């Protein structure tokens, strides 16, 4: 059966993550597998000059297949143009919330086949990440030569994610730059005191 539209699951509800150890007592026998393959890509250990963060403007649920589609698009673009060692790409949200659906038959004679609303808890069909307003969905770290490419990659995936988002760009100081600034401040203090 095909996936339902994302609008059916994008509104925030009480998070349901419960899985019982005793399968006979659990409503959800097993939780569906997460479709996101990787959460960290590129050169994770290196510090880059710029940090680009995609931030949600509204509280929303994002299904795992939407995050995976965005991840594939961004990673393919960054890896082909910059190489694996010249960027850092992190997915910040983990899909915990189990989505459920009360499956019903449709068509002629379906009224004799369906159970109606009795025990309409539903069967698990997927998982979603609950993102609140102001939280980061994904983060990209690049140097100056990859900044325009990273902006373009994020612009392209905005249609794949529900809700409205904003892009926040920060400059990140490396440890060497921080050391130079501390040395300059110490020199100024020494010059003033003498």
GROMACS .gro file of C-alpha atoms in nm:
model
  194
    1UNK     CA    1   0.000   0.000   0.000
    2UNK     CA    2   0.129   0.349  -0.087
    3UNK     CA    3   0.223   0.604   0.178
    4UNK     CA    4  -0.043   0.851   0.277
    5UNK     CA    5   0.029   1.219   0.222
    6UNK     CA    6   0.257   1.387   0.474
    7UNK     CA    7  -0.019   1.629   0.580
    8UNK     CA    8  -0.190   1.336   0.756
    9UNK     CA    9   0.098   1.312   1.004
   10UNK     CA   10   0.264   1.653   1.020
   11UNK     CA   11   0.064   1.796   1.312
   12UNK     CA   12   0.222   1.748   1.653
   13UNK     CA   13   0.049   1.495   1.878
   14UNK     CA   14   0.143   1.339   2.210
   15UNK     CA   15   0.461   1.140   2.138
   16UNK     CA   16   0.404   0.766   2.136
   17UNK     CA   17   0.723   0.567   2.182
   18UNK     CA   18   0.605   0.286   2.411
   19UNK     CA   19   0.718  -0.063   2.328
   20UNK     CA   20   0.646  -0.337   2.581
   21UNK     CA   21   0.886  -0.616   2.670
   22UNK     CA   22   0.594  -0.857   2.683
   23UNK     CA   23   0.470  -0.876   2.326
   24UNK     CA   24   0.135  -1.023   2.425
   25UNK     CA   25   0.058  -0.714   2.637
   26UNK     CA   26   0.183  -0.452   2.390
   27UNK     CA   27  -0.040  -0.266   2.148
   28UNK     CA   28   0.263  -0.215   1.924
   29UNK     CA   29   0.434  -0.549   1.879
   30UNK     CA   30   0.735  -0.414   1.690
   31UNK     CA   31   0.826  -0.062   1.586
   32UNK     CA   32   0.890  -0.003   1.215
   33UNK     CA   33   1.253   0.030   1.101
   34UNK     CA   34   1.393   0.381   1.056
   35UNK     CA   35   1.462   0.470   0.693
   36UNK     CA   36   1.745   0.713   0.770
   37UNK     CA   37   2.069   0.537   0.678
   38UNK     CA   38   2.327   0.777   0.831
   39UNK     CA   39   2.311   1.067   1.074
   40UNK     CA   40   2.671   1.192   1.026
   41UNK     CA   41   2.837   1.240   0.687
   42UNK     CA   42   3.155   1.397   0.553
   43UNK     CA   43   3.450   1.488   0.774
   44UNK     CA   44   3.287   1.488   1.119
   45UNK     CA   45   3.605   1.550   1.320
   46UNK     CA   46   3.717   1.868   1.144
   47UNK     CA   47   3.601   2.219   1.237
   48UNK     CA   48   3.482   2.434   0.946
   49UNK     CA   49   3.453   2.813   0.905
   50UNK     CA   50   3.077   2.826   0.851
   51UNK     CA   51   2.787   2.644   1.012
   52UNK     CA   52   2.456   2.636   0.823
   53UNK     CA   53   2.155   2.518   1.024
   54UNK     CA   54   1.807   2.450   0.888
   55UNK     CA   55   1.570   2.561   1.166
   56UNK     CA   56   1.198   2.493   1.187
   57UNK     CA   57   0.974   2.798   1.232
   58UNK     CA   58   0.677   2.589   1.352
   59UNK     CA   59   0.628   2.284   1.571
   60UNK     CA   60   0.578   1.990   1.338
   61UNK     CA   61   0.628   1.617   1.284
   62UNK     CA   62   0.868   1.512   1.008
   63UNK     CA   63   0.849   1.154   0.884
   64UNK     CA   64   1.169   0.956   0.849
   65UNK     CA   65   1.129   0.916   0.473
   66UNK     CA   66   1.118   1.298   0.430
   67UNK     CA   67   1.439   1.337   0.632
   68UNK     CA   68   1.604   1.059   0.429
   69UNK     CA   69   1.502   1.221   0.099
   70UNK     CA   70   1.653   1.552   0.213
   71UNK     CA   71   1.967   1.377   0.338
   72UNK     CA   72   2.023   1.196   0.009
   73UNK     CA   73   1.982   1.513  -0.196
   74UNK     CA   74   2.217   1.727   0.016
   75UNK     CA   75   2.482   1.458   0.063
   76UNK     CA   76   2.493   1.375  -0.309
   77UNK     CA   77   2.539   1.739  -0.402
   78UNK     CA   78   2.806   1.813  -0.139
   79UNK     CA   79   2.999   1.491  -0.197
   80UNK     CA   80   3.014   1.529  -0.575
   81UNK     CA   81   3.123   1.895  -0.573
   82UNK     CA   82   3.336   1.922  -0.255
   83UNK     CA   83   3.457   1.567  -0.183
   84UNK     CA   84   3.405   1.378   0.142
   85UNK     CA   85   3.672   1.561   0.344
   86UNK     CA   86   3.559   1.921   0.277
   87UNK     CA   87   3.222   1.928   0.454
   88UNK     CA   88   3.042   1.806   0.765
   89UNK     CA   89   2.674   1.714   0.750
   90UNK     CA   90   2.470   1.613   1.056
   91UNK     CA   91   2.104   1.516   1.097
   92UNK     CA   92   1.998   1.659   1.436
   93UNK     CA   93   1.654   1.501   1.483
   94UNK     CA   94   1.596   1.131   1.549
   95UNK     CA   95   1.254   0.983   1.463
   96UNK     CA   96   1.115   0.829   1.784
   97UNK     CA   97   0.741   0.878   1.747
   98UNK     CA   98   0.557   0.571   1.614
   99UNK     CA   99   0.289   0.657   1.357
  100UNK     CA  100  -0.025   0.443   1.357
  101UNK     CA  101  -0.306   0.391   1.111
  102UNK     CA  102  -0.640   0.217   1.150
  103UNK     CA  103  -0.650   0.041   0.815
  104UNK     CA  104  -0.994   0.004   0.664
  105UNK     CA  105  -1.119  -0.152   0.344
  106UNK     CA  106  -1.283   0.069   0.087
  107UNK     CA  107  -1.507  -0.015  -0.204
  108UNK     CA  108  -1.821  -0.218  -0.252
  109UNK     CA  109  -1.899  -0.452   0.036
  110UNK     CA  110  -1.631  -0.304   0.261
  111UNK     CA  111  -1.884  -0.240   0.538
  112UNK     CA  112  -1.906  -0.616   0.597
  113UNK     CA  113  -1.528  -0.654   0.615
  114UNK     CA  114  -1.416  -0.366   0.837
  115UNK     CA  115  -1.418  -0.361   1.215
  116UNK     CA  116  -1.534   0.001   1.232
  117UNK     CA  117  -1.417   0.204   1.529
  118UNK     CA  118  -1.380  -0.079   1.779
  119UNK     CA  119  -1.021  -0.101   1.904
  120UNK     CA  120  -0.915   0.169   1.659
  121UNK     CA  121  -0.564   0.206   1.803
  122UNK     CA  122  -0.409   0.132   1.465
  123UNK     CA  123  -0.111  -0.059   1.336
  124UNK     CA  124   0.236   0.100   1.315
  125UNK     CA  125   0.314   0.224   0.966
  126UNK     CA  126   0.624   0.438   1.023
  127UNK     CA  127   0.813   0.671   1.254
  128UNK     CA  128   0.847   1.049   1.273
  129UNK     CA  129   1.068   1.305   1.443
  130UNK     CA  130   0.894   1.569   1.650
  131UNK     CA  131   1.051   1.908   1.579
  132UNK     CA  132   0.957   2.211   1.787
  133UNK     CA  133   0.978   2.572   1.670
  134UNK     CA  134   1.337   2.698   1.681
  135UNK     CA  135   1.502   2.354   1.674
  136UNK     CA  136   1.766   2.250   1.421
  137UNK     CA  137   1.668   1.977   1.176
  138UNK     CA  138   2.005   1.947   1.004
  139UNK     CA  139   2.346   2.117   1.017
  140UNK     CA  140   2.614   2.160   0.750
  141UNK     CA  141   2.971   2.272   0.816
  142UNK     CA  142   3.173   2.411   0.522
  143UNK     CA  143   3.457   2.649   0.444
  144UNK     CA  144   3.415   2.968   0.240
  145UNK     CA  145   3.455   2.791  -0.098
  146UNK     CA  146   3.157   2.560  -0.025
  147UNK     CA  147   2.921   2.815   0.131
  148UNK     CA  148   2.724   2.893  -0.187
  149UNK     CA  149   2.693   2.524  -0.271
  150UNK     CA  150   2.562   2.438   0.078
  151UNK     CA  151   2.306   2.723   0.060
  152UNK     CA  152   2.185   2.594  -0.277
  153UNK     CA  153   2.161   2.235  -0.147
  154UNK     CA  154   1.943   2.348   0.146
  155UNK     CA  155   1.728   2.563  -0.083
  156UNK     CA  156   1.655   2.257  -0.300
  157UNK     CA  157   1.541   2.032  -0.012
  158UNK     CA  158   1.303   2.276   0.155
  159UNK     CA  159   1.016   2.142  -0.058
  160UNK     CA  160   1.083   1.789   0.069
  161UNK     CA  161   1.023   1.883   0.434
  162UNK     CA  162   0.687   1.988   0.583
  163UNK     CA  163   0.628   2.323   0.747
  164UNK     CA  164   0.824   2.643   0.705
  165UNK     CA  165   1.195   2.658   0.778
  166UNK     CA  166   1.466   2.920   0.796
  167UNK     CA  167   1.839   2.903   0.728
  168UNK     CA  168   2.079   3.027   0.995
  169UNK     CA  169   2.444   3.087   0.899
  170UNK     CA  170   2.712   3.132   1.165
  171UNK     CA  171   3.085   3.181   1.143
  172UNK     CA  172   3.275   2.938   1.361
  173UNK     CA  173   3.608   3.039   1.509
  174UNK     CA  174   3.877   2.774   1.490
  175UNK     CA  175   4.101   2.704   1.786
  176UNK     CA  176   4.393   2.879   1.613
  177UNK     CA  177   4.187   3.198   1.567
  178UNK     CA  178   4.076   3.188   1.930
  179UNK     CA  179   4.438   3.150   2.043
  180UNK     CA  180   4.546   3.451   1.833
  181UNK     CA  181   4.265   3.662   1.983
  182UNK     CA  182   4.361   3.559   2.337
  183UNK     CA  183   4.727   3.645   2.268
  184UNK     CA  184   4.628   3.988   2.132
  185UNK     CA  185   4.412   4.057   2.439
  186UNK     CA  186   4.697   3.956   2.671
  187UNK     CA  187   4.937   4.188   2.482
  188UNK     CA  188   4.690   4.477   2.517
  189UNK     CA  189   4.653   4.411   2.890
  190UNK     CA  190   5.031   4.397   2.931
  191UNK     CA  191   5.074   4.722   2.734
  192UNK     CA  192   4.812   4.900   2.947
  193UNK     CA  193   4.959   4.778   3.278
  194UNK     CA  194   5.317   4.889   3.197
   0.00000   0.00000   0.00000
